[in-house]
Every structure is written in C-alpha cells, then in structure tokens.
Tab-separated table of C-alpha atoms in Angstrom:
chain	number	residue	atom	x	y	z
G	1	MET	CA	0.000	0.000	0.000
G	2	GLN	CA	2.799	2.362	-0.861
G	3	SER	CA	0.429	4.863	-2.449
G	4	ALA	CA	-0.732	6.090	0.973
G	5	ALA	CA	2.118	8.592	1.107
G	6	ARG	CA	0.715	10.317	-1.977
G	7	PHE	CA	-2.648	11.129	-0.454
G	8	GLY	CA	-3.622	14.773	-0.071
G	9	ASP	CA	-4.477	15.782	3.471
G	10	SER	CA	-7.782	17.272	2.368
G	11	GLY	CA	-9.052	13.839	1.423
G	12	GLU	CA	-10.064	15.080	-2.010
G	13	ILE	CA	-8.911	12.347	-4.356
G	14	SER	CA	-10.197	12.200	-7.909
G	15	GLY	CA	-10.930	9.121	-9.987
G	16	VAL	CA	-11.930	6.872	-7.088
G	17	ALA	CA	-13.908	3.842	-8.216
G	18	TRP	CA	-15.208	2.913	-4.780
G	19	SER	CA	-17.812	4.920	-2.894
G	20	MET	CA	-18.347	5.293	0.850
G	21	ARG	CA	-21.535	7.369	0.784
G	22	ARG	CA	-23.286	7.879	4.104
G	23	ALA	CA	-26.036	5.526	3.041
G	24	ASP	CA	-23.494	2.739	2.526
G	25	ARG	CA	-21.664	3.083	5.808
G	26	GLY	CA	-21.961	0.131	8.139
G	27	ASN	CA	-23.657	-2.149	5.587
G	28	SER	CA	-22.303	-4.870	3.328
G	29	SER	CA	-21.002	-2.355	0.783
G	30	GLY	CA	-18.723	-0.766	3.360
G	31	GLU	CA	-17.522	-4.154	4.527
G	32	THR	CA	-16.780	-5.077	0.903
G	33	VAL	CA	-14.652	-1.952	0.529
G	34	LEU	CA	-12.759	-2.787	3.716
G	35	ALA	CA	-12.149	-6.361	2.580
G	36	ALA	CA	-10.850	-5.154	-0.770
G	37	ALA	CA	-8.545	-2.631	0.901
G	38	ARG	CA	-7.124	-5.361	3.124
G	39	ARG	CA	-6.305	-7.334	-0.008
G	40	GLY	CA	-4.343	-4.362	-1.371
G	41	ASP	CA	-6.923	-2.647	-3.605
G	42	GLU	CA	-5.733	0.965	-3.705
G	43	ASP	CA	-9.062	2.438	-4.836
G	44	ALA	CA	-10.774	0.763	-1.891
G	45	PHE	CA	-8.110	2.088	0.462
G	46	ARG	CA	-8.658	5.601	-0.885
G	47	ALA	CA	-12.375	5.231	-0.188
G	48	LEU	CA	-11.617	4.319	3.427
G	49	TYR	CA	-9.248	7.273	3.632
G	50	ARG	CA	-11.877	9.696	2.361
G	51	ASP	CA	-14.385	8.332	4.852
G	52	ILE	CA	-12.307	8.851	7.991
G	53	GLN	CA	-9.587	11.411	7.189
G	54	PRO	CA	-11.721	14.559	7.699
G	55	LYS	CA	-12.849	13.247	11.105
G	56	LEU	CA	-9.315	12.327	12.129
G	57	LEU	CA	-8.080	15.795	11.173
G	58	ARG	CA	-10.710	17.458	13.379
G	59	TYR	CA	-9.799	15.163	16.257
G	60	LEU	CA	-6.060	15.720	15.824
G	61	GLN	CA	-6.508	19.465	15.455
G	62	VAL	CA	-7.697	19.625	19.051
G	63	LEU	CA	-4.839	17.388	20.244
G	64	VAL	CA	-1.881	18.880	18.345
G	65	GLY	CA	-3.184	22.044	16.700
G	66	ALA	CA	-1.480	23.103	13.494
G	67	ASP	CA	0.501	19.859	13.353
G	68	ALA	CA	-2.645	17.793	12.753
G	69	GLU	CA	-1.966	17.154	9.069
G	70	ASP	CA	1.604	15.971	9.684
G	71	VAL	CA	0.458	13.646	12.459
G	72	ALA	CA	-2.367	12.324	10.288
G	73	SER	CA	0.086	11.582	7.473
G	74	ASP	CA	2.281	9.575	9.856
G	75	ALA	CA	-0.774	7.708	11.087
G	76	TRP	CA	-1.901	6.808	7.568
G	77	LEU	CA	1.502	5.426	6.709
G	78	GLN	CA	1.163	3.004	9.615
G	79	ILE	CA	-2.470	2.236	8.759
G	80	ALA	CA	-1.486	1.433	5.169
G	81	ARG	CA	1.407	-0.732	6.322
G	82	ASP	CA	-0.588	-2.732	8.871
G	83	LEU	CA	-4.032	-2.927	7.232
G	84	GLY	CA	-3.419	-6.408	5.884
G	85	SER	CA	-3.150	-7.735	9.438
G	86	PHE	CA	-6.254	-5.883	10.705
G	87	ARG	CA	-9.134	-8.107	11.769
G	88	GLY	CA	-12.523	-6.538	12.306
G	89	ASP	CA	-15.489	-4.804	10.714
G	90	LEU	CA	-15.815	-1.262	9.376
G	91	ASP	CA	-16.599	0.265	12.772
G	92	GLY	CA	-13.649	-1.636	14.190
G	93	PHE	CA	-11.443	-0.193	11.460
G	94	ARG	CA	-12.467	3.355	12.343
G	95	GLY	CA	-11.626	2.732	15.993
G	96	TRP	CA	-8.325	1.064	15.070
G	97	ALA	CA	-7.336	3.927	12.765
G	98	THR	CA	-8.259	6.485	15.419
G	99	THR	CA	-6.152	4.656	18.002
G	100	ILE	CA	-3.143	4.793	15.668
G	101	ALA	CA	-3.725	8.506	15.052
G	102	ARG	CA	-3.982	9.198	18.777
G	103	ASN	CA	-0.805	7.250	19.487
G	104	ARG	CA	1.029	9.266	16.832
G	105	ALA	CA	-0.339	12.455	18.401
G	106	MET	CA	0.876	11.455	21.855
G	107	ASP	CA	4.312	10.603	20.420
G	108	HIS	CA	4.369	14.007	18.740
G	109	LEU	CA	3.483	15.799	21.972
G	110	ARG	CA	6.144	13.897	23.892
G	111	ARG	CA	8.767	14.802	21.322
G	112	GLN	CA	7.853	18.440	21.676
G	113	GLN	CA	7.555	18.126	25.460
G	114	ARG	CA	4.007	19.391	25.293
G	115	ARG	CA	2.139	16.720	27.144
G	116	PRO	CA	-1.638	17.214	27.173
G	117	VAL	CA	-2.928	18.584	30.455
G	118	VAL	CA	-5.673	16.567	32.079
G	119	HIS	CA	-7.969	18.782	34.129
G	120	GLY	CA	-9.126	16.469	36.854
G	121	THR	CA	-10.442	12.941	36.443
G	122	VAL	CA	-13.666	11.478	35.191
G	123	GLU	CA	-15.780	9.723	37.795
G	124	ASP	CA	-17.039	6.476	36.366
G	125	VAL	CA	-20.603	6.993	37.535
G	126	ALA	CA	-23.840	6.660	35.676
G	127	GLU	CA	-25.460	9.871	34.541
G	128	PRO	CA	-28.669	10.072	32.548
G	129	ALA	CA	-27.918	10.559	28.888
G	130	GLY	CA	-29.275	13.629	27.187
G	131	PRO	CA	-31.455	13.510	24.079
G	132	GLU	CA	-29.851	11.820	21.096
G	133	ASP	CA	-29.692	15.094	19.186
G	134	THR	CA	-27.983	17.033	21.985
G	135	ALA	CA	-24.520	16.593	20.519
G	136	GLN	CA	-25.518	17.461	16.980
G	137	ALA	CA	-27.559	20.463	18.091
G	138	ALA	CA	-24.646	21.832	20.092
G	139	LEU	CA	-22.128	21.418	17.291
G	140	ASP	CA	-24.498	22.595	14.560
G	141	SER	CA	-24.883	25.877	16.415
G	142	ALA	CA	-21.400	26.954	15.417
G	143	ALA	CA	-19.181	26.748	12.369
G	144	THR	CA	-16.746	23.827	12.297
G	145	ASP	CA	-13.681	25.844	13.323
G	146	ALA	CA	-15.629	27.608	16.063
G	147	ALA	CA	-17.020	24.316	17.342
G	148	LEU	CA	-13.551	22.767	17.462
G	149	ALA	CA	-12.280	25.800	19.328
G	150	LEU	CA	-15.059	25.372	21.883
G	151	ILE	CA	-14.302	21.671	22.259
G	152	ALA	CA	-10.591	22.427	22.670
G	153	GLY	CA	-11.491	24.620	25.644
G	154	LEU	CA	-13.038	21.699	27.515
G	155	PRO	CA	-11.054	19.605	30.001
G	156	ARG	CA	-8.935	17.123	28.063
G	157	ASP	CA	-10.963	14.038	28.994
G	158	GLN	CA	-14.220	15.698	27.990
G	159	ALA	CA	-12.792	17.111	24.760
G	160	GLU	CA	-11.521	13.727	23.592
G	161	ALA	CA	-14.741	11.977	24.558
G	162	VAL	CA	-16.844	14.484	22.617
G	163	LEU	CA	-14.553	14.305	19.603
G	164	LEU	CA	-14.528	10.525	19.485
G	165	ARG	CA	-18.286	10.140	20.043
G	166	VAL	CA	-19.599	13.049	17.959
G	167	VAL	CA	-16.926	13.997	15.431
G	168	VAL	CA	-15.293	10.633	14.702
G	169	GLY	CA	-18.562	8.787	15.306
G	170	LEU	CA	-17.358	5.976	17.575
G	171	ASP	CA	-19.659	4.327	20.083
G	172	ALA	CA	-18.785	4.439	23.788
G	173	LYS	CA	-17.107	1.035	23.761
G	174	ALA	CA	-14.894	1.847	20.769
G	175	ALA	CA	-14.032	5.293	22.131
G	176	ALA	CA	-13.128	3.744	25.481
G	177	LYS	CA	-10.758	1.342	23.733
G	178	VAL	CA	-9.034	4.248	21.970
G	179	LEU	CA	-8.581	6.107	25.268
G	180	GLY	CA	-7.786	3.094	27.434
G	181	LYS	CA	-10.743	3.823	29.713
G	182	ARG	CA	-14.035	2.230	30.635
G	183	ALA	CA	-17.086	2.889	28.478
G	184	GLY	CA	-18.920	4.389	31.450
G	185	ALA	CA	-16.154	6.954	31.959
G	186	VAL	CA	-16.306	7.954	28.304
G	187	ARG	CA	-20.092	8.315	28.400
G	188	THR	CA	-19.822	10.488	31.491
G	189	ALA	CA	-17.086	12.682	30.020
G	190	ALA	CA	-18.966	13.110	26.743
G	191	HIS	CA	-22.179	13.961	28.579
G	192	ARG	CA	-20.437	16.570	30.715
G	193	GLY	CA	-18.592	18.036	27.751
G	194	LEU	CA	-21.739	18.344	25.649
G	195	ARG	CA	-23.616	19.853	28.553
G	196	ALA	CA	-20.844	22.440	28.980
G	197	LEU	CA	-20.935	23.220	25.256
G	198	ALA	CA	-24.705	23.577	25.272
G	199	GLU	CA	-24.555	25.916	28.267
G	200	HIS	CA	-21.861	28.012	26.606
G	201	LEU	CA	-23.820	28.280	23.367
G	202	ALA	CA	-27.018	29.129	25.217
G	203	ALA	CA	-25.235	31.937	27.044
G	204	THR	CA	-23.638	33.329	23.885
G	205	PRO	CA	-25.957	35.429	21.711
G	206	PRO	CA	-25.781	34.584	18.012
G	207	PRO	CA	-24.102	37.127	15.750
G	208	GLY	CA	-26.488	39.618	14.209
G	209	PRO	CA	-27.590	43.247	14.136
G	210	THR	CA	-27.506	45.099	17.418
G	211	SER	CA	-30.520	46.954	18.746
G	212	SER	CA	-29.057	50.229	17.510
G	213	GLU	CA	-29.039	48.874	13.976
C-alpha cells in the first residue's frame, strides 16, 4: 500500500472507483470496501481514507493544533502498512485507525515536550444521557472551526470523549478502547462536555444586528 504517502491531506482524491456514501456506511457495501482494501486494492483504500480522514483531522486538530496534518500523514503510513493484518469490521477499522492517530499524536506531543494537560479525572458513575440530538444540536450551532475551538477549551478528557463520540462517530465502547478507559467513563465525560458546550452556546448570543441597527 505504498500509495498512501501520496494522499492529499484534504481527502479530495479524484478518480476513485469505490464509494463510501453515508447511506453505505456500516452495511455490506462498506464491509466489501474494507475487505478489498485489506487485499491491497488501492481504490478501496482511498475510499476508506476519504471516509475517515476529515474526522481524524478534526480530532487531531484539538490534540496537536497546526501539526494535525503531519500527524495524520504519519498515522496513515502506519495504517497502510498494517491494514493487511487488521481483523474486524468497518466500525472496528475506524476505531483502530483512530487509536493509531492518537498514538502518533501522543508521540508528537512527547517529542515536543508538550504533554496534554488533564484537568481532573472522570468519575465512572452513571449519569442520565441527554437527548440523542444534543450533541448534533450543540455542534451545529457553530461553524466547524468555532465548534472545534469550543471543544478544545473543555477539560482534556471531555474534549476527547466528545470528539470521538460526535466527530469521529465511535460508540462508547470503541471510544473507550481508543482512550484506554471504561465505556462508562467515556459516556460520562462526553455527557459533561456536551452539557458544557450547550450551556456556553445558550449563554452566547448569536451574531447579528444590534438593537441600535
């Protein structure tokens, strides 16, 4: 899979024969693409790349800032190298790829002696989940860059939980595996982070004409 190094970081690759449309994700078509990529089909691998790369970049942007694209490139080199030995379904692949990206990000931070700061710990207690659309409503209230900036301002555990659950699209179990935590802790952190985002957005008036206008 040597062609991985030629991918553009934007994920915009022309002439791709495979498709990973939203309607196909998680069904047999997506699994067929994954199987083909594991066998070395480069078009199938590009389809996987286009599916997850934008989400990985948003996640890495919060972890390493402007170095997100470099870290993502390193991660994709490892993903391309090791994909043949991966065993799992499409959701498992997304979690596996995210774990590799996070590991590369942590390596990058250690090299630069900028370890992420964890603000407190997450109590692994049950909290009632909010409505299913809480996350989407909170993030849809701001532009992508603004939303990422808001997420980056959360405590580290909450920021990563929100990113993995809402932006990358992993379930609690997969996100917990990426972070090396229990699923309950991830659910709690994501709930608290989304609640903090919702409160911030509710307290911030939307841009628009002032009363004097």
